[in-house]
Coordinates of C-alpha atoms in Angstrom, one line a residue:
M9 CA -7.7 -28.9 -44.3
K10 CA -5.9 -27.4 -41.3
K11 CA -7.9 -26.9 -38.1
T12 CA -7.9 -23.3 -36.4
I13 CA -6.4 -22.6 -33.0
A14 CA -7.0 -19.1 -31.2
I15 CA -4.1 -18.2 -28.7
A16 CA -5.4 -15.8 -25.8
G17 CA -2.3 -14.2 -24.4
A18 CA -0.4 -14.9 -27.6
G19 CA 2.0 -12.1 -26.9
G20 CA 3.2 -13.6 -23.6
Y21 CA 5.9 -16.0 -23.0
V22 CA 4.1 -19.3 -23.4
G23 CA 2.0 -18.0 -26.1
R24 CA 4.8 -16.8 -28.5
W25 CA 6.6 -20.3 -28.0
C26 CA 3.1 -22.0 -28.8
I27 CA 2.6 -20.1 -32.0
D28 CA 6.1 -21.1 -32.9
Q29 CA 5.3 -24.9 -31.9
L30 CA 1.8 -25.1 -33.5
K31 CA 2.0 -22.8 -36.7
D32 CA 3.1 -25.6 -39.1
K33 CA 0.4 -27.8 -38.2
Y34 CA -2.6 -25.4 -37.6
N35 CA -4.0 -22.1 -38.5
I36 CA -3.1 -19.8 -35.8
V37 CA -5.3 -16.8 -34.5
A38 CA -3.3 -14.7 -32.2
L39 CA -5.3 -12.6 -30.0
S40 CA -3.9 -9.1 -29.0
R41 CA -5.4 -5.9 -27.6
R42 CA -3.4 -4.0 -30.0
E43 CA -3.7 -4.0 -33.8
A44 CA -0.7 -5.9 -35.6
V45 CA 0.5 -3.6 -38.5
D46 CA 3.6 -5.4 -39.7
N47 CA 3.3 -9.1 -39.4
S48 CA 5.8 -10.9 -41.4
D49 CA 4.5 -14.5 -40.9
P50 CA 1.7 -15.2 -43.0
A51 CA 0.9 -18.7 -41.0
V52 CA -0.2 -16.4 -38.0
E53 CA -3.4 -14.1 -38.0
W54 CA -3.4 -11.5 -35.6
R55 CA -7.0 -10.5 -34.3
M56 CA -7.4 -7.3 -32.2
V57 CA -9.5 -8.2 -29.2
E58 CA -10.8 -6.5 -26.0
L59 CA -11.4 -9.3 -23.7
F60 CA -13.3 -7.3 -21.3
S61 CA -16.0 -7.0 -23.9
I62 CA -18.0 -10.3 -24.8
T63 CA -19.0 -8.8 -28.3
S64 CA -15.4 -8.3 -29.0
T65 CA -14.4 -11.7 -27.6
I66 CA -17.1 -13.4 -29.7
E67 CA -15.8 -11.7 -32.9
A68 CA -12.3 -12.8 -32.2
L69 CA -13.1 -16.5 -31.9
K70 CA -15.0 -16.5 -35.1
D71 CA -14.3 -19.8 -37.0
V72 CA -11.9 -21.2 -34.3
D73 CA -11.9 -24.9 -33.6
Y74 CA -9.6 -24.9 -30.6
A75 CA -8.6 -22.2 -28.0
I76 CA -5.5 -21.8 -25.9
Y77 CA -6.1 -19.4 -22.8
L78 CA -3.0 -18.2 -21.2
I79 CA -4.4 -15.0 -19.4
H80 CA -3.5 -14.4 -15.8
S81 CA -3.8 -10.9 -14.2
M82 CA -4.3 -9.0 -17.3
S83 CA -3.1 -5.3 -17.3
A84 CA -5.4 -2.5 -16.9
S85 CA -6.4 -0.8 -20.3
T86 CA -8.0 2.1 -18.2
R87 CA -6.4 4.8 -16.1
M88 CA -8.1 3.6 -13.0
N89 CA -9.0 -0.1 -12.4
Q90 CA -10.9 -0.9 -9.1
G91 CA -11.0 -4.6 -8.6
S92 CA -8.9 -7.2 -7.6
F93 CA -6.8 -9.5 -10.0
E94 CA -8.8 -12.4 -8.8
D95 CA -12.2 -10.8 -9.7
T96 CA -10.8 -9.5 -13.1
D97 CA -9.6 -12.8 -13.9
L98 CA -12.8 -14.3 -13.1
L99 CA -14.8 -11.9 -15.3
L100 CA -12.3 -12.4 -18.2
A101 CA -12.7 -16.3 -17.9
D102 CA -16.5 -16.0 -18.2
N103 CA -16.3 -13.8 -21.2
F104 CA -14.0 -16.3 -22.9
S105 CA -16.3 -19.3 -22.2
R106 CA -19.3 -17.3 -23.2
A107 CA -17.7 -16.5 -26.4
A108 CA -16.3 -20.0 -27.0
E109 CA -19.9 -21.4 -26.4
A110 CA -21.1 -18.8 -29.0
N111 CA -18.8 -19.9 -31.7
N112 CA -19.1 -23.5 -30.8
V113 CA -15.3 -23.9 -30.0
K114 CA -14.6 -27.7 -29.5
Q115 CA -12.1 -27.4 -26.8
I116 CA -10.3 -24.8 -24.6
I117 CA -6.8 -25.5 -23.3
Y118 CA -6.1 -23.5 -20.0
M119 CA -2.5 -23.4 -18.4
G120 CA -3.2 -23.2 -14.6
G121 CA -1.0 -24.0 -11.5
I122 CA -0.2 -27.0 -9.5
L123 CA -2.4 -27.0 -6.4
P124 CA -1.0 -27.6 -3.0
K125 CA -2.3 -30.9 -1.6
E126 CA -1.9 -30.2 2.4
V127 CA -4.6 -27.5 2.6
E128 CA -8.3 -27.0 1.6
E129 CA -9.1 -24.5 -1.2
I130 CA -10.3 -21.8 1.2
E131 CA -6.5 -21.9 2.6
M132 CA -4.8 -21.7 -0.7
S133 CA -3.1 -18.6 -1.7
K134 CA -5.0 -16.0 -3.7
H135 CA -2.9 -16.8 -6.9
L136 CA -3.6 -20.6 -6.8
R137 CA -7.4 -20.2 -5.7
S138 CA -7.7 -17.8 -8.7
R139 CA -6.4 -20.2 -11.3
L140 CA -8.6 -22.9 -10.1
E141 CA -11.5 -20.6 -10.2
V142 CA -10.6 -19.7 -14.0
E143 CA -10.2 -23.3 -14.7
N144 CA -13.8 -24.0 -13.4
T145 CA -15.3 -20.8 -15.1
L146 CA -13.9 -21.8 -18.4
G147 CA -15.5 -25.2 -18.4
N148 CA -19.0 -23.7 -17.0
R149 CA -20.7 -23.5 -20.3
G150 CA -20.2 -26.7 -22.0
V151 CA -17.1 -26.4 -23.9
P152 CA -14.8 -29.0 -22.9
V153 CA -11.9 -27.7 -20.9
T154 CA -8.3 -29.4 -20.7
A155 CA -6.5 -28.0 -17.7
L156 CA -2.6 -28.3 -17.6
R157 CA -1.7 -27.2 -14.0
A158 CA 2.2 -26.3 -14.1
G159 CA 4.6 -25.0 -11.6
I160 CA 7.7 -23.0 -12.7
I161 CA 8.2 -23.3 -16.7
V162 CA 11.8 -22.9 -17.5
G163 CA 12.7 -21.9 -21.0
P164 CA 14.0 -18.8 -22.6
G165 CA 12.1 -15.7 -21.7
G166 CA 10.2 -17.4 -18.9
S167 CA 9.2 -14.6 -16.2
S168 CA 9.4 -17.1 -13.3
F169 CA 12.7 -18.5 -14.2
E170 CA 13.9 -15.0 -15.1
M171 CA 13.5 -14.2 -11.5
I172 CA 15.6 -17.0 -10.3
Y173 CA 18.4 -16.2 -12.9
N174 CA 18.4 -12.4 -11.9
L175 CA 18.6 -13.3 -8.2
V176 CA 21.7 -15.7 -8.9
K177 CA 23.2 -12.9 -11.3
K178 CA 23.1 -10.1 -8.9
L179 CA 23.6 -11.5 -5.5
P180 CA 26.9 -13.3 -4.4
I181 CA 25.3 -14.5 -1.2
L182 CA 21.6 -15.7 -1.1
V183 CA 20.0 -15.9 2.3
C184 CA 16.9 -18.0 1.7
P185 CA 13.9 -17.8 3.9
K186 CA 12.0 -21.0 4.7
W187 CA 9.6 -21.1 1.9
T188 CA 12.8 -22.0 -0.4
L189 CA 12.9 -25.6 1.3
S190 CA 9.5 -26.3 -0.2
N191 CA 9.4 -28.9 -2.7
T192 CA 8.4 -28.3 -6.3
Q193 CA 8.5 -29.9 -9.5
A194 CA 9.6 -27.5 -12.4
I195 CA 9.0 -28.3 -16.4
S196 CA 10.9 -27.5 -19.2
L197 CA 9.2 -25.1 -21.7
R198 CA 9.9 -27.8 -24.5
D199 CA 8.0 -30.5 -22.5
T200 CA 5.3 -28.1 -21.7
L201 CA 4.7 -27.3 -25.5
T202 CA 4.9 -31.2 -26.3
I203 CA 2.2 -31.7 -23.8
I204 CA -0.1 -28.9 -25.2
E205 CA 0.3 -30.0 -28.9
T206 CA -0.6 -33.6 -27.5
C207 CA -3.7 -32.1 -26.2
V208 CA -5.1 -30.1 -28.9
G209 CA -8.2 -31.8 -30.5
N210 CA -7.5 -34.9 -28.5
E211 CA -11.0 -35.9 -27.2
E212 CA -9.3 -38.3 -24.7
V213 CA -8.3 -35.2 -22.8
Y214 CA -11.4 -33.1 -22.9
G215 CA -12.9 -32.3 -19.3
K216 CA -9.8 -33.4 -17.6
S217 CA -7.2 -31.8 -15.4
Y218 CA -3.6 -32.6 -15.5
E219 CA -0.7 -31.6 -13.2
I220 CA 2.5 -31.5 -15.4
G221 CA 6.1 -31.4 -13.8
N222 CA 9.5 -32.8 -14.5
P223 CA 9.6 -36.2 -12.0
E224 CA 12.6 -34.9 -10.5
M225 CA 11.8 -33.2 -7.2
L226 CA 13.5 -30.3 -6.1
T227 CA 13.4 -27.3 -3.4
Y228 CA 13.4 -23.9 -4.6
K229 CA 16.8 -23.7 -2.7
K230 CA 18.3 -26.5 -4.9
M231 CA 17.1 -24.9 -8.0
I232 CA 18.8 -21.7 -7.1
E233 CA 22.2 -23.7 -6.3
Q234 CA 21.9 -25.6 -9.7
T235 CA 21.2 -22.6 -11.5
A236 CA 24.4 -20.9 -10.3
E237 CA 26.2 -23.9 -11.4
M238 CA 24.9 -23.9 -14.7
M239 CA 25.7 -20.1 -15.1
G240 CA 29.1 -20.9 -14.0
L241 CA 28.9 -18.6 -10.9
K242 CA 30.1 -19.2 -7.3
R243 CA 27.3 -18.4 -5.0
L244 CA 27.0 -18.9 -1.2
V245 CA 23.3 -20.1 -0.7
F246 CA 22.0 -20.9 2.9
S247 CA 18.5 -20.9 4.5
V248 CA 17.2 -19.1 7.7
P249 CA 14.5 -20.5 9.9
V250 CA 11.9 -17.7 9.1
F251 CA 9.2 -17.7 6.6
S252 CA 9.0 -13.8 6.0
V253 CA 6.7 -13.6 3.1
G254 CA 6.6 -9.9 3.2
F255 CA 10.3 -9.4 3.2
S256 CA 10.5 -12.2 0.4
K257 CA 8.2 -10.2 -1.9
L258 CA 10.5 -7.1 -1.7
W259 CA 13.6 -9.2 -1.9
V260 CA 12.5 -11.0 -5.1
S261 CA 10.9 -8.0 -6.6
Y262 CA 14.0 -5.8 -6.3
F263 CA 16.8 -8.1 -7.0
G264 CA 14.8 -10.5 -9.4
K265 CA 14.0 -7.3 -11.5
S266 CA 10.3 -8.5 -11.8
P267 CA 7.2 -6.2 -11.4
K268 CA 5.3 -6.5 -8.0
T269 CA 2.1 -7.7 -9.8
L270 CA 4.0 -11.0 -10.8
V271 CA 6.2 -11.4 -7.8
Y272 CA 3.7 -10.8 -4.9
P273 CA 1.2 -13.5 -5.9
L274 CA 3.8 -15.9 -7.0
V275 CA 5.7 -15.7 -3.6
E276 CA 2.3 -15.9 -1.9
S277 CA 2.0 -19.3 -3.5
L278 CA 5.6 -20.6 -2.7
K279 CA 4.4 -21.1 0.8
H280 CA 2.8 -24.3 -0.3
T281 CA 4.3 -27.5 -1.4
L282 CA 3.6 -27.7 -5.2
T283 CA 4.2 -31.2 -6.4
V284 CA 2.4 -33.4 -9.1
D285 CA -0.5 -35.4 -7.7
K286 CA 0.1 -38.9 -8.8
K287 CA -3.6 -39.2 -9.7
L288 CA -3.3 -36.4 -12.0
E289 CA -0.1 -37.0 -13.8
F290 CA 0.0 -36.6 -17.6
N291 CA 0.1 -40.1 -19.1
I292 CA -1.6 -39.6 -22.5
K293 CA 2.0 -39.7 -24.2
K294 CA 5.3 -40.9 -22.8
I295 CA 7.4 -37.7 -22.1
D296 CA 11.1 -38.0 -22.0
Y297 CA 11.6 -35.1 -19.5
L298 CA 14.4 -32.9 -19.5
S299 CA 15.9 -32.3 -16.0
Y300 CA 16.1 -29.0 -14.3
R301 CA 19.8 -28.7 -15.3
E302 CA 19.0 -29.4 -19.0
S303 CA 16.1 -27.0 -18.9
V304 CA 18.4 -24.2 -17.5
A305 CA 21.1 -24.8 -20.2
I306 CA 18.4 -24.2 -22.9
A307 CA 17.1 -21.2 -20.9
I308 CA 20.3 -19.2 -20.6
D309 CA 21.7 -20.1 -24.1
P310 CA 22.0 -16.7 -25.8
Q311 CA 21.4 -18.3 -29.3
V312 CA 17.8 -19.3 -28.2
T313 CA 15.7 -16.2 -28.3
L314 CA 11.8 -15.5 -27.9
P315 CA 10.1 -15.7 -31.2
P316 CA 9.6 -12.3 -32.5
L317 CA 6.1 -10.6 -32.4
P318 CA 5.0 -8.3 -35.2
K319 CA 4.7 -4.5 -34.8
F320 CA 1.7 -3.3 -33.3
K321 CA -0.2 0.1 -33.3
K322 CA -0.1 2.1 -30.3
L323 CA -3.1 1.3 -28.1
Q324 CA -5.6 4.2 -28.3
L325 CA -7.2 4.7 -25.0
V326 CA -9.8 7.2 -24.4
E327 CA -8.5 9.7 -21.5
N328 CA -9.4 9.2 -17.8
T329 CA -11.5 6.0 -18.3
V330 CA -12.4 3.8 -15.3
R331 CA -13.2 0.1 -14.8
S332 CA -14.4 -1.0 -11.4
I333 CA -15.1 -4.7 -10.8
Q334 CA -16.6 -5.9 -7.6
R335 CA -17.5 -9.7 -6.6
L336 CA -20.6 -9.8 -4.6
P337 CA -22.2 -12.9 -2.7
N338 CA -25.1 -14.9 -4.1
T339 CA -25.7 -17.4 -1.3
R340 CA -29.4 -17.6 -2.3
H341 CA -28.6 -18.1 -6.1
H342 CA -30.6 -15.2 -7.3
S343 CA -30.5 -14.3 -11.0
A344 CA -28.7 -11.3 -12.5
L345 CA -32.0 -9.8 -13.3
W346 CA -33.1 -10.1 -9.5
I347 CA -29.8 -8.4 -8.5
A348 CA -30.2 -5.6 -10.9
N349 CA -33.7 -4.8 -9.9
R350 CA -32.6 -5.1 -6.4
Y351 CA -29.9 -2.6 -6.8
K352 CA -32.4 -0.2 -8.4
V353 CA -34.4 -0.2 -5.3
W354 CA -31.7 -0.5 -2.7
L355 CA -29.5 2.5 -3.8
P356 CA -32.3 5.3 -3.1
F357 CA -33.2 3.5 -0.1
F358 CA -29.9 3.5 1.1
F359 CA -29.3 7.3 0.7
K360 CA -32.9 7.7 1.5
F361 CA -33.9 11.3 0.8
I362 CA -30.7 12.3 -1.2
I363 CA -31.0 10.2 -4.2
K364 CA -34.1 9.1 -6.2
A365 CA -34.5 6.6 -8.9
K366 CA -36.8 7.3 -11.7
A367 CA -37.3 4.4 -14.2
N368 CA -39.6 4.0 -17.5
E369 CA -41.5 1.3 -18.8
N370 CA -38.4 0.4 -21.2
G371 CA -36.4 -0.4 -18.0
D372 CA -34.1 2.5 -18.2
I373 CA -33.3 4.3 -15.0
G374 CA -32.1 7.5 -13.9
F375 CA -30.5 8.3 -10.3
H376 CA -31.1 11.9 -9.4
L377 CA -29.8 14.2 -6.6
L378 CA -32.8 15.3 -4.6
N379 CA -35.5 16.7 -6.8
S380 CA -33.1 17.8 -9.8
K381 CA -34.4 17.3 -13.2
K382 CA -31.1 16.1 -14.6
P383 CA -29.9 12.8 -13.3
M384 CA -26.5 12.2 -11.9
L385 CA -26.3 8.8 -14.0
Q386 CA -28.6 7.5 -16.7
L387 CA -28.7 3.9 -17.5
T388 CA -30.3 2.5 -20.5
W389 CA -31.2 -1.2 -20.2
I390 CA -30.2 -3.4 -23.4
P391 CA -32.7 -6.1 -23.7
D392 CA -31.3 -8.0 -26.6
R393 CA -27.9 -8.3 -24.9
S394 CA -29.4 -9.1 -21.5
D395 CA -30.9 -12.4 -20.2
I396 CA -31.6 -13.8 -16.7
K397 CA -28.0 -14.4 -16.1
R398 CA -26.7 -11.3 -17.3
Q399 CA -28.1 -7.6 -17.1
L400 CA -26.6 -4.9 -19.5
F401 CA -27.0 -1.1 -19.2
Y402 CA -25.2 1.4 -21.4
I403 CA -24.2 4.7 -19.4
T404 CA -26.1 7.1 -21.6
G405 CA -26.4 10.4 -19.6
G406 CA -26.1 12.2 -16.3
W407 CA -24.0 15.2 -15.2
L408 CA -21.3 13.1 -13.6
V409 CA -20.6 11.3 -17.0
K410 CA -18.5 12.9 -19.7
R411 CA -19.3 10.6 -22.5
Y412 CA -22.6 9.1 -23.2
D413 CA -21.5 6.7 -25.9
Y414 CA -18.6 4.6 -24.2
G415 CA -19.4 3.1 -20.9
W416 CA -21.5 0.3 -19.6
L417 CA -22.7 -1.3 -16.4
E418 CA -23.3 -5.1 -15.8
F419 CA -24.5 -7.6 -13.5
R420 CA -23.8 -11.2 -14.0
E421 CA -23.8 -14.5 -12.7
V422 CA -20.4 -16.4 -12.5
M423 CA -19.5 -20.1 -11.4
N424 CA -23.0 -21.3 -11.7
G425 CA -24.4 -18.6 -9.8
K426 CA -22.2 -19.1 -6.8
Y427 CA -21.1 -15.3 -7.1
M428 CA -22.5 -12.2 -9.0
I429 CA -20.1 -9.5 -10.5
S430 CA -20.9 -6.1 -10.7
A431 CA -18.9 -4.1 -13.2
I432 CA -18.7 -0.7 -14.7
H433 CA -16.4 -0.6 -17.7
E434 CA -14.9 2.3 -19.7
F435 CA -16.8 4.9 -17.4
V436 CA -15.4 8.5 -18.3
P437 CA -16.2 10.7 -15.4
R438 CA -17.0 14.6 -15.8
L439 CA -15.3 15.7 -12.6
P440 CA -11.7 16.6 -12.8
W441 CA -9.6 13.6 -12.5
Y442 CA -8.0 14.3 -9.1
V443 CA -11.4 15.3 -7.7
Y444 CA -13.1 12.3 -9.2
V445 CA -10.4 9.9 -7.6
N446 CA -10.9 11.4 -4.2
T447 CA -14.8 11.8 -4.4
Q448 CA -16.7 9.8 -6.8
A449 CA -14.5 6.9 -7.0
R450 CA -14.4 6.4 -3.4
A451 CA -18.1 6.7 -3.2
H452 CA -18.7 4.0 -5.5
L453 CA -16.8 1.7 -3.7
F454 CA -18.5 2.7 -0.5
V455 CA -21.8 2.0 -2.2
M456 CA -20.7 -1.5 -3.8
N457 CA -19.5 -2.6 -0.2
N458 CA -22.7 -1.8 1.5
F459 CA -24.6 -3.3 -1.4
K460 CA -22.3 -6.5 -0.7
K461 CA -23.4 -6.3 2.9
Y462 CA -26.9 -6.0 2.2
L463 CA -26.7 -9.2 0.0
E464 CA -24.9 -11.1 2.7
K465 CA -28.1 -10.7 4.7
F466 CA -29.8 -13.2 2.3
K467 CA -28.4 -16.3 3.8
E468 CA -29.4 -19.9 2.7

């Protein structure tokens, strides 16, 4: 009987090729935010999921044996998203680990990034530090994680290689800043897929991290030169002794025809030397690695195209929704229950005579402006979905709220209590959008930043 693999990020570059590689040997559950309406491949079951919702994620992982997690910097599904990509990725990984635990998933395979060897974690780029946080968070709840840390994956449709391809295609002269002299070890898509397949259900790799890359070590400048040769283009490529991260971001984004959300964190990471640690090399199966030139030849072959996706329904979003995610310090390792109760007390104290909090015996709370009878915001505690590590409140009323059946507020521990996440999801404001953006939205960030400062006073 075939085992079942769920792929989070199934519509992305690696996800689509994973489906193509694994669908003959496994039942594939492809996870997507949108509903598939015309799936011509009976070997693949597309399930609609909102990864920001624990309930939705638990439902999506039902009857799944293994999961492949390919989510990085997920695009917002709301009109406004107040939160960094690091905090968003951290919350999504925590949701996925909770859902995997609830469904007794046997293994999570995570595609992360090669880590720099010359600096401590605190000095890594935000992009790489976030990848490591996600790796650790996925494994926090007892489901074995196999982390595959890769640099640039070279194959048809790959966004990182596409940047190099477009730079070479557009620019006859490439002035390369200092970071292009850093060494790296790219890996072909073919070899990446072979390694993923080798790891699925392999207990030998449970709970382990591997750095994967072609043994061939190249600088980014050399990769650009070899790409030009494989494309049959004559390009003048030379380096200048400046680092210029800011200029590089603009240069790569514009000429590489790639979105800033992809380019900026990637370029930040390129200041590091990203080579495979010999102690973390993948040695479970002998891999006959393709060279960089061989990988490029496949990537630029017009006969090799991305596997097709089914047709999807247009995503139906509620108008003017807001998501706001903030990471809070938790140096004393307080529980989410403690943080939530402290917030109820702190907020009226912070605003003193302006805001009053009124709670009932059920744990529900309303925040009132002065002595007004109707609350600005009414929160209803959900006891059957709350525990000491996560407190959930539905937004059920208030004159600042347009919909009473849609949004929720939560406080939750992440990374074994190292941090606390405070998040408002799917909030629909009553104020006109322009007024909301310039008043209530800014006020919320002001409040949360001050609550963060308050919590920082609780030192170990």
